[in-house]
Coordinates of C-alpha atoms in Angstrom, one line a residue:
M1 CA -26.2 -25.0 -7.5
E2 CA -25.3 -24.7 -3.8
I3 CA -21.7 -24.7 -2.5
E4 CA -20.5 -24.6 1.1
I5 CA -17.3 -22.5 1.4
T6 CA -14.5 -24.3 3.2
E7 CA -11.3 -23.1 5.0
K8 CA -9.5 -23.5 1.7
E9 CA -11.5 -20.7 0.1
Q10 CA -11.4 -18.4 3.2
G11 CA -10.6 -14.9 2.1
M12 CA -11.0 -15.5 -1.7
V13 CA -12.8 -13.0 -3.8
L14 CA -15.9 -14.6 -5.4
R15 CA -14.7 -13.7 -8.9
D16 CA -11.4 -15.6 -8.4
F17 CA -13.3 -18.6 -6.9
L18 CA -15.6 -18.8 -9.8
R19 CA -12.9 -18.4 -12.4
R20 CA -10.1 -20.6 -10.9
E21 CA -11.9 -23.2 -8.8
M22 CA -15.2 -23.6 -10.8
G23 CA -13.8 -22.8 -14.3
F24 CA -16.5 -20.2 -15.2
S25 CA -15.9 -18.2 -18.3
R26 CA -16.2 -14.4 -18.4
A27 CA -19.4 -14.8 -20.5
A28 CA -20.8 -17.1 -17.7
L29 CA -20.0 -14.5 -15.0
T30 CA -21.6 -11.8 -17.1
M31 CA -24.8 -13.9 -17.3
L32 CA -24.8 -14.5 -13.6
K33 CA -24.3 -10.9 -12.7
Q34 CA -27.3 -9.9 -14.9
K35 CA -29.7 -12.4 -13.1
E36 CA -31.5 -11.2 -9.9
T37 CA -30.7 -14.6 -8.2
G38 CA -27.5 -15.3 -10.1
L39 CA -25.1 -15.0 -7.2
M40 CA -26.5 -15.4 -3.6
L41 CA -24.2 -15.6 -0.6
N42 CA -26.0 -16.6 2.6
G43 CA -29.3 -15.7 1.1
V44 CA -28.2 -12.2 0.0
R45 CA -27.5 -11.1 -3.6
V46 CA -23.8 -10.2 -4.0
T47 CA -21.4 -9.1 -6.7
V48 CA -18.3 -10.9 -7.9
R49 CA -16.2 -8.7 -5.6
A50 CA -17.6 -10.4 -2.4
V51 CA -15.1 -12.0 -0.1
L52 CA -15.7 -15.6 0.9
H53 CA -15.6 -17.0 4.4
A54 CA -15.6 -20.6 5.7
N55 CA -19.1 -22.0 6.2
D56 CA -20.6 -19.4 3.8
R57 CA -23.4 -20.8 1.6
L58 CA -23.0 -19.8 -2.0
C59 CA -26.0 -20.3 -4.4
I60 CA -25.5 -20.0 -8.1
D61 CA -28.6 -19.8 -10.3
L62 CA -27.5 -21.5 -13.6
E63 CA -31.0 -22.0 -15.0
D64 CA -31.8 -20.6 -18.4
A65 CA -34.4 -17.8 -18.5
K66 CA -37.3 -17.6 -21.0
I67 CA -35.3 -14.9 -23.0
H68 CA -32.5 -17.4 -23.7
E69 CA -34.8 -19.8 -25.6
N70 CA -34.6 -20.2 -29.4
E71 CA -38.1 -19.2 -30.6
A72 CA -37.5 -21.1 -33.8
L73 CA -37.3 -24.4 -31.9
V74 CA -40.8 -25.9 -31.8
P75 CA -41.6 -28.3 -29.0
V76 CA -42.9 -31.6 -30.5
D77 CA -44.2 -34.6 -28.6
L78 CA -41.8 -37.3 -29.9
P79 CA -40.6 -40.5 -28.2
V80 CA -37.2 -40.2 -26.5
S81 CA -35.9 -42.2 -23.6
V82 CA -34.2 -40.4 -20.7
I83 CA -31.3 -42.3 -19.2
Y84 CA -30.2 -39.7 -16.6
E85 CA -31.0 -36.1 -15.6
D86 CA -29.8 -33.6 -13.0
S87 CA -29.5 -29.9 -12.8
A88 CA -26.4 -29.9 -15.1
I89 CA -26.9 -32.6 -17.7
L90 CA -29.5 -34.7 -19.5
V91 CA -28.6 -38.0 -21.0
V92 CA -30.9 -39.5 -23.6
N93 CA -31.1 -42.5 -25.9
K94 CA -31.8 -41.1 -29.3
P95 CA -33.8 -43.5 -31.6
A96 CA -32.6 -44.1 -35.2
G97 CA -34.3 -41.9 -37.8
M98 CA -34.3 -38.8 -35.6
P99 CA -31.8 -36.0 -36.4
T100 CA -30.1 -34.4 -33.5
H101 CA -30.5 -30.8 -34.5
P102 CA -33.0 -29.1 -36.8
T103 CA -31.7 -28.8 -40.3
H104 CA -33.2 -28.1 -43.8
G105 CA -36.2 -30.3 -44.2
H106 CA -36.1 -31.4 -40.5
Y107 CA -37.6 -28.7 -38.3
M108 CA -40.2 -30.7 -36.4
D109 CA -38.8 -34.2 -36.0
T110 CA -35.5 -33.8 -34.2
L111 CA -34.1 -34.6 -30.8
A112 CA -34.1 -30.9 -30.0
N113 CA -37.8 -30.7 -30.7
A114 CA -38.5 -33.8 -28.5
V115 CA -36.5 -32.5 -25.5
A116 CA -37.9 -29.0 -25.8
Y117 CA -41.4 -30.6 -25.5
Q118 CA -40.4 -32.4 -22.3
Y119 CA -39.2 -29.2 -20.7
Q120 CA -42.2 -27.3 -21.9
Q121 CA -44.4 -29.8 -20.1
K122 CA -42.4 -29.2 -16.9
G123 CA -42.8 -25.4 -17.4
C124 CA -39.0 -25.0 -17.6
P125 CA -37.1 -22.7 -20.0
F126 CA -35.0 -24.8 -22.4
V127 CA -31.9 -24.2 -24.6
F128 CA -30.7 -27.2 -26.6
R129 CA -27.0 -27.7 -26.0
A130 CA -25.9 -31.2 -27.3
A131 CA -22.4 -32.1 -26.1
N132 CA -22.1 -34.8 -28.8
R133 CA -24.0 -35.3 -32.0
L134 CA -25.2 -38.5 -33.8
D135 CA -26.1 -38.9 -37.4
R136 CA -29.9 -39.2 -38.0
D137 CA -29.8 -42.9 -38.5
T138 CA -27.4 -43.7 -35.8
S139 CA -29.1 -44.6 -32.5
G140 CA -27.8 -44.2 -29.0
I141 CA -26.5 -41.8 -26.3
V142 CA -26.6 -38.0 -26.6
V143 CA -25.5 -35.9 -23.7
I144 CA -27.2 -32.5 -23.4
A145 CA -25.9 -29.6 -21.2
R146 CA -28.6 -27.9 -19.1
H147 CA -26.8 -24.6 -18.9
K148 CA -23.8 -22.7 -20.3
I149 CA -21.4 -23.8 -17.5
A150 CA -22.0 -27.4 -18.1
A151 CA -21.7 -26.9 -21.8
A152 CA -18.3 -25.3 -21.5
H153 CA -17.0 -28.0 -19.2
L154 CA -18.2 -30.8 -21.5
A155 CA -16.8 -29.0 -24.6
K156 CA -13.4 -28.8 -22.9
Q157 CA -13.5 -32.5 -22.1
M158 CA -14.4 -33.2 -25.7
S159 CA -11.6 -31.0 -27.1
E160 CA -9.1 -32.7 -24.7
R161 CA -10.3 -36.2 -25.7
K162 CA -11.3 -37.0 -22.2
V163 CA -14.8 -38.2 -23.2
N164 CA -14.7 -41.9 -24.1
K165 CA -17.4 -43.0 -26.5
F166 CA -18.1 -46.6 -27.5
Y167 CA -20.2 -47.7 -30.4
T168 CA -21.5 -51.1 -31.5
A169 CA -21.3 -51.6 -35.3
I170 CA -22.3 -54.5 -37.5
L171 CA -20.0 -54.7 -40.5
E172 CA -20.6 -56.3 -43.8
G173 CA -18.1 -59.2 -44.3
T174 CA -15.9 -61.3 -42.1
L175 CA -12.9 -59.7 -40.5
Q176 CA -9.8 -61.7 -41.0
K177 CA -7.9 -63.0 -38.0
N178 CA -5.3 -60.3 -38.2
K179 CA -7.9 -57.6 -38.4
E180 CA -10.1 -58.6 -35.5
E181 CA -8.8 -55.6 -33.5
G182 CA -6.7 -52.6 -34.3
L183 CA -6.2 -48.9 -34.5
I184 CA -7.2 -47.0 -37.6
Q185 CA -5.1 -43.9 -38.1
N186 CA -5.4 -41.6 -41.2
Y187 CA -7.0 -38.4 -42.4
I188 CA -10.5 -37.6 -43.4
R189 CA -11.7 -34.8 -45.7
R190 CA -14.8 -33.7 -47.6
A191 CA -15.3 -35.3 -51.0
E192 CA -15.7 -32.3 -53.3
P193 CA -18.1 -31.1 -54.5
S194 CA -20.3 -32.9 -51.9
I195 CA -21.0 -31.1 -48.6
M196 CA -21.9 -34.4 -46.9
I197 CA -19.7 -37.2 -48.1
R198 CA -16.3 -37.8 -46.4
I199 CA -13.4 -39.9 -47.7
N200 CA -10.2 -41.3 -46.3
A201 CA -7.2 -39.2 -47.2
F202 CA -3.6 -38.6 -46.7
E203 CA -2.5 -35.5 -44.7
G204 CA -3.1 -32.4 -46.8
K205 CA -5.3 -29.4 -47.4
A206 CA -8.7 -29.6 -45.8
S207 CA -7.9 -33.0 -44.2
E208 CA -8.3 -33.7 -40.5
Y209 CA -6.5 -36.4 -38.5
A210 CA -8.8 -39.3 -37.5
E211 CA -8.2 -42.2 -35.1
T212 CA -10.4 -45.2 -34.3
R213 CA -9.8 -48.1 -32.0
Y214 CA -11.9 -51.2 -32.5
R215 CA -12.2 -54.9 -31.6
C216 CA -14.4 -57.7 -33.0
L217 CA -17.0 -59.1 -30.6
R218 CA -18.6 -61.7 -32.9
K219 CA -18.5 -62.7 -36.5
N220 CA -19.8 -65.3 -39.0
E221 CA -19.5 -65.7 -42.8
H222 CA -21.6 -62.6 -43.5
F223 CA -21.1 -60.1 -40.7
S224 CA -18.7 -58.9 -38.0
V225 CA -19.9 -57.2 -34.9
V226 CA -17.4 -54.7 -33.5
E227 CA -17.0 -52.3 -30.6
A228 CA -15.5 -49.1 -31.9
Q229 CA -14.1 -46.2 -30.0
P230 CA -13.5 -43.0 -32.0
L231 CA -10.5 -41.2 -30.4
T232 CA -11.2 -38.2 -32.6
G233 CA -14.6 -36.7 -33.5
R234 CA -14.7 -36.3 -37.3
T235 CA -17.9 -36.3 -39.3
H236 CA -18.9 -39.8 -40.3
Q237 CA -15.6 -41.1 -38.8
L238 CA -16.6 -44.7 -38.1
R239 CA -18.6 -45.0 -41.3
V240 CA -15.7 -43.8 -43.4
H241 CA -13.0 -45.8 -41.5
F242 CA -14.8 -49.1 -41.8
S243 CA -15.8 -48.5 -45.4
G244 CA -12.1 -47.7 -46.1
M245 CA -11.1 -51.1 -44.6
G246 CA -13.4 -52.8 -47.0
F247 CA -16.0 -53.7 -44.3
P248 CA -18.7 -51.0 -44.6
I249 CA -21.3 -50.8 -41.8
C250 CA -24.3 -52.9 -42.7
G251 CA -27.1 -50.8 -44.2
D252 CA -25.0 -47.7 -44.8
T253 CA -26.2 -46.5 -48.2
L254 CA -23.7 -43.6 -48.2
Y255 CA -20.5 -45.5 -47.7
G256 CA -21.7 -49.0 -48.5
H257 CA -25.0 -50.3 -49.8
A258 CA -28.6 -51.0 -48.7
S259 CA -29.3 -54.2 -46.8
E260 CA -32.4 -56.3 -46.5
K261 CA -31.4 -56.9 -42.8
I262 CA -31.8 -53.3 -41.6
G263 CA -33.2 -50.0 -43.0
R264 CA -30.3 -47.8 -41.7
Q265 CA -26.6 -48.0 -40.9
A266 CA -26.2 -50.6 -38.1
L267 CA -24.5 -48.2 -35.7
H268 CA -25.3 -47.6 -32.1
A269 CA -23.7 -45.3 -29.5
G270 CA -24.0 -47.6 -26.6
R271 CA -21.7 -46.3 -23.9
I272 CA -20.1 -43.0 -22.8
C273 CA -17.8 -42.0 -20.0
F274 CA -16.9 -38.5 -18.9
R275 CA -16.6 -36.4 -15.7
H276 CA -19.6 -34.5 -14.4
P277 CA -19.2 -30.9 -15.3
L278 CA -19.8 -29.5 -11.8
N279 CA -18.5 -32.1 -9.3
N280 CA -15.9 -33.8 -11.5
Q281 CA -17.3 -37.3 -10.6
M282 CA -16.6 -39.9 -13.3
L283 CA -19.8 -41.0 -14.9
E284 CA -20.6 -43.9 -17.2
F285 CA -23.9 -44.4 -19.1
C286 CA -25.1 -47.2 -21.3
A287 CA -28.0 -47.7 -23.8
D288 CA -29.1 -51.2 -24.9
L289 CA -28.9 -52.1 -28.5
P290 CA -32.1 -51.4 -30.4
D291 CA -34.2 -54.2 -31.7
D292 CA -33.2 -54.0 -35.4
M293 CA -29.5 -54.6 -34.5
Q294 CA -30.3 -57.2 -31.9
Q295 CA -32.2 -59.2 -34.6
I296 CA -29.2 -59.3 -36.9
I297 CA -26.9 -60.5 -34.0
K298 CA -29.4 -63.2 -32.9
Q299 CA -29.5 -64.6 -36.4
M300 CA -25.7 -64.9 -36.3
Q301 CA -25.9 -67.4 -33.5

């Protein structure tokens, strides 16, 4: 990352510039100080006590080193479509049936394995830092931070609800006229003793507030296609919310029932908007509906 110092930063101590202007954490500064090329000012390695002057060229080496890699993450040649990539972020379109992170029983078939393989082929060290997570059978956009600084900025945007995520879902049943759009507001908690299943709940112990905005795009006598925007990020939020309305997502065997139309829940993360973690530019990325969901919608016409 290269930055040209302006008159505004004239006389600032590098530490203050990195903390106040760039939003670097103490942990990030420690990482940079330990790297030979972590902080370079006009081609010379400097400490965080260096004083900045207008027209200085500051180079920050944010790339992961080999020692940062997780040795347990095995690179595997799996299909994954890259939507966008730069030095700070990687945006991919995750296929249905692929877990995001390695978990029990899934150590070689995840998005993390697939992306690790791509970077291995490039000869680049890689640490998997997904800014958002999708269920195994949900397809669509996953944003991956390329380094700790990007990860911290994206996490902050997530916590402040400044990342806008839009999903397409195909629901079982026909939404009534008065339910074609709305805002679902309630609480979600784990259904004891299950560690996976969530249920709609009132405010109380172990419950988390959940909020979803949605609108109907198309419907017939069997299905309703909706665009859904989760305003909070609870586990299985959309699946639980629509099931609670009486319109479970088509093919969702956990909160509804199996469907001959599709072999997974018909849910796709199709659009995401957020600010770039380094230059603050507003970004928007889209991923087309996969074939299995498109086929259902075509049959509705």
